[in-house]
mmCIF file of C-alpha atoms in Angstrom:
data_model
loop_
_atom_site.group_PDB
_atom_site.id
_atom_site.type_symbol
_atom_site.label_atom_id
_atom_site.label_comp_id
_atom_site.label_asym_id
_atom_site.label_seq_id
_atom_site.Cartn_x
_atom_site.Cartn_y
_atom_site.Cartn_z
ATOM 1 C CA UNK B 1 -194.962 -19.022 20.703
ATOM 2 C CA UNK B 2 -192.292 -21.166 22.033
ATOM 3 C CA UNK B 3 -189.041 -21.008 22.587
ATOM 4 C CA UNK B 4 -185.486 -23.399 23.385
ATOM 5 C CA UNK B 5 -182.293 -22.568 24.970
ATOM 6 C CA UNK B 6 -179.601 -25.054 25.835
ATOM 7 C CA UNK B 7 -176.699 -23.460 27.519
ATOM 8 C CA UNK B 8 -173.719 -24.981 29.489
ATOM 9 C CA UNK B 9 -174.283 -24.746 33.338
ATOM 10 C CA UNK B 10 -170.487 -25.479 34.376
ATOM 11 C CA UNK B 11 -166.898 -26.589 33.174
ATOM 12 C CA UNK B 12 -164.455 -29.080 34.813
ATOM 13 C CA UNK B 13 -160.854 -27.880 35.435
ATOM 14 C CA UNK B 14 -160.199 -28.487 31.396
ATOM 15 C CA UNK B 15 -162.495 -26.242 30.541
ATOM 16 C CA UNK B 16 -165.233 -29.246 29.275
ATOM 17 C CA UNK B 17 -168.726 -28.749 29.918
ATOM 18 C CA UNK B 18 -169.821 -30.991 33.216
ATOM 19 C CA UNK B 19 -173.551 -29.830 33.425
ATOM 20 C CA UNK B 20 -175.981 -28.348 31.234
ATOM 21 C CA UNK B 21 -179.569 -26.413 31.732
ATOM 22 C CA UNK B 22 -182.366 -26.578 29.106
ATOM 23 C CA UNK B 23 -184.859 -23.795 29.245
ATOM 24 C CA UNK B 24 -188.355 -23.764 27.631
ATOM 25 C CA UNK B 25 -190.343 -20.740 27.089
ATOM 26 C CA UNK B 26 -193.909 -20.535 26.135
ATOM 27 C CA UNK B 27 -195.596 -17.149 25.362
ATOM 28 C CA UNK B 28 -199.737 -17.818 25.119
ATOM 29 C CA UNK B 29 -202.772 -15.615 25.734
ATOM 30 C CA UNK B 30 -207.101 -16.730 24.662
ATOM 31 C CA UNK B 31 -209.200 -14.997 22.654
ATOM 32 C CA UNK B 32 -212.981 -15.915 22.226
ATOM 33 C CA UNK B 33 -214.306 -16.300 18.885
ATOM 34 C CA UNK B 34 -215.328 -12.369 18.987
ATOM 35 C CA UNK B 35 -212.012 -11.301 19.773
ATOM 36 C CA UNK B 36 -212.400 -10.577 23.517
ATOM 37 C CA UNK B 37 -209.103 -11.247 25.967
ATOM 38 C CA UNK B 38 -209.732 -13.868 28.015
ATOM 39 C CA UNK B 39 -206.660 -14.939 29.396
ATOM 40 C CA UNK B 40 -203.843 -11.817 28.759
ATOM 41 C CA UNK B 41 -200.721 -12.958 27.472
ATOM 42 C CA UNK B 42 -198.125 -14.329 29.774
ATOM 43 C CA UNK B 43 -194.754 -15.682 29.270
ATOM 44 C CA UNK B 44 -193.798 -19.295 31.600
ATOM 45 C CA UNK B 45 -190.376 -20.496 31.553
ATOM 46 C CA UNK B 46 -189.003 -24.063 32.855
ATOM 47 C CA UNK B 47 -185.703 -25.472 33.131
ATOM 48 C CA UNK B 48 -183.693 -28.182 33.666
ATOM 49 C CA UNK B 49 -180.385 -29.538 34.785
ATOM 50 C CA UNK B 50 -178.543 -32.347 33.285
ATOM 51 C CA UNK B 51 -174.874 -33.382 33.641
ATOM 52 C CA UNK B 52 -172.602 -34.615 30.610
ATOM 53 C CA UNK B 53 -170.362 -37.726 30.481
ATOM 54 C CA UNK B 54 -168.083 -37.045 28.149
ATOM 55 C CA UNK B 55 -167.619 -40.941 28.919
ATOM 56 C CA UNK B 56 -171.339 -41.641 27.749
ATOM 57 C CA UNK B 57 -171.893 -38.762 25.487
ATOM 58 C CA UNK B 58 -173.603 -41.451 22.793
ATOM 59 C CA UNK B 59 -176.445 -41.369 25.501
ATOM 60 C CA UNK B 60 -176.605 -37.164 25.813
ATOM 61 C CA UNK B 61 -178.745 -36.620 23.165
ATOM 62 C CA UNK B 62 -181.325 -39.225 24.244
ATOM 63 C CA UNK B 63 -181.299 -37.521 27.735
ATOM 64 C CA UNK B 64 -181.656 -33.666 25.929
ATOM 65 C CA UNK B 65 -184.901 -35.710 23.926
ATOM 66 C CA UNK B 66 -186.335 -37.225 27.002
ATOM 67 C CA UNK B 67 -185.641 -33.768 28.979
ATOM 68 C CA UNK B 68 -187.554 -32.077 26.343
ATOM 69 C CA UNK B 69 -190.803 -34.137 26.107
ATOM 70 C CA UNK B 70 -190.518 -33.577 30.175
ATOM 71 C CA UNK B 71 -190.714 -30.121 30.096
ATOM 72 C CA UNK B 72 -193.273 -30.091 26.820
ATOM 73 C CA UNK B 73 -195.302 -32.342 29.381
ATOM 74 C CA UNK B 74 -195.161 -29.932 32.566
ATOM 75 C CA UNK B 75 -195.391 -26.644 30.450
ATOM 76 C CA UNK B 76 -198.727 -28.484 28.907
ATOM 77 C CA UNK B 77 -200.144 -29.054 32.814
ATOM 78 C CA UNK B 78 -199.146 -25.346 33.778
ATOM 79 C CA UNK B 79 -200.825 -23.933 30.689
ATOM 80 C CA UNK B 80 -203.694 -25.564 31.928
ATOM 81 C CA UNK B 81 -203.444 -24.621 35.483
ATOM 82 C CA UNK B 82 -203.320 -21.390 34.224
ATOM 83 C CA UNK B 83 -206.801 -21.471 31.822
ATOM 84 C CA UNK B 84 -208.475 -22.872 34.727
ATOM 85 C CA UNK B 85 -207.942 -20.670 37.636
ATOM 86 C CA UNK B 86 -208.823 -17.562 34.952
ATOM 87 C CA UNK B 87 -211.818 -19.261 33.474
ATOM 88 C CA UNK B 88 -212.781 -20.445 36.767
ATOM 89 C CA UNK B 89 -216.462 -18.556 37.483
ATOM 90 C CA UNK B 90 -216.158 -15.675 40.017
ATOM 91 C CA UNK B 91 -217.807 -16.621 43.330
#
């Protein structure tokens, strides 16, 4: 399962949102075909921080987009980095 969170990070002195952080949880675990745990399940988060224009805000939600394909992108390659080192065969 996956989940999103977008939250402000900090305010300027008017009480606007400056900066932002996008978190991205994935919850996974493998099974074989017979039902046997292979990989127990296990919860990674990432994050990220992004400031706001309020100047530029027509080019914040192209930047929240981008952000998320990033961290879609890294939590793919840690998933993976994951798999490996518990598939890897015991020496």
């Amino acid at each position: 399962s996956e989940s999103w969170s977008t939250k402000p990070l900090s305010v300027d002195e008017f009480a606007r949102v400056r900066e932002y952080i996008t978190r991205y949880n994935v919850q996974f675990a493998l099974v074989d075909a017979g039902g046997r745990m292979l990989v127990d399940p296990q919860t990674i988060e990432l994050s990220r921080e992004y400031t706001y224009d309020i100047n530029a805000s027509a080019g914040s939600p192209a930047e929240q987009e981008l952000i998320q394909r990033e961290l879609r992108h890294d939590m793919q390659a840690a998933i993976l980095r994951r798999l490996d080192v518990a598939l890897r065969p015991k020496s």
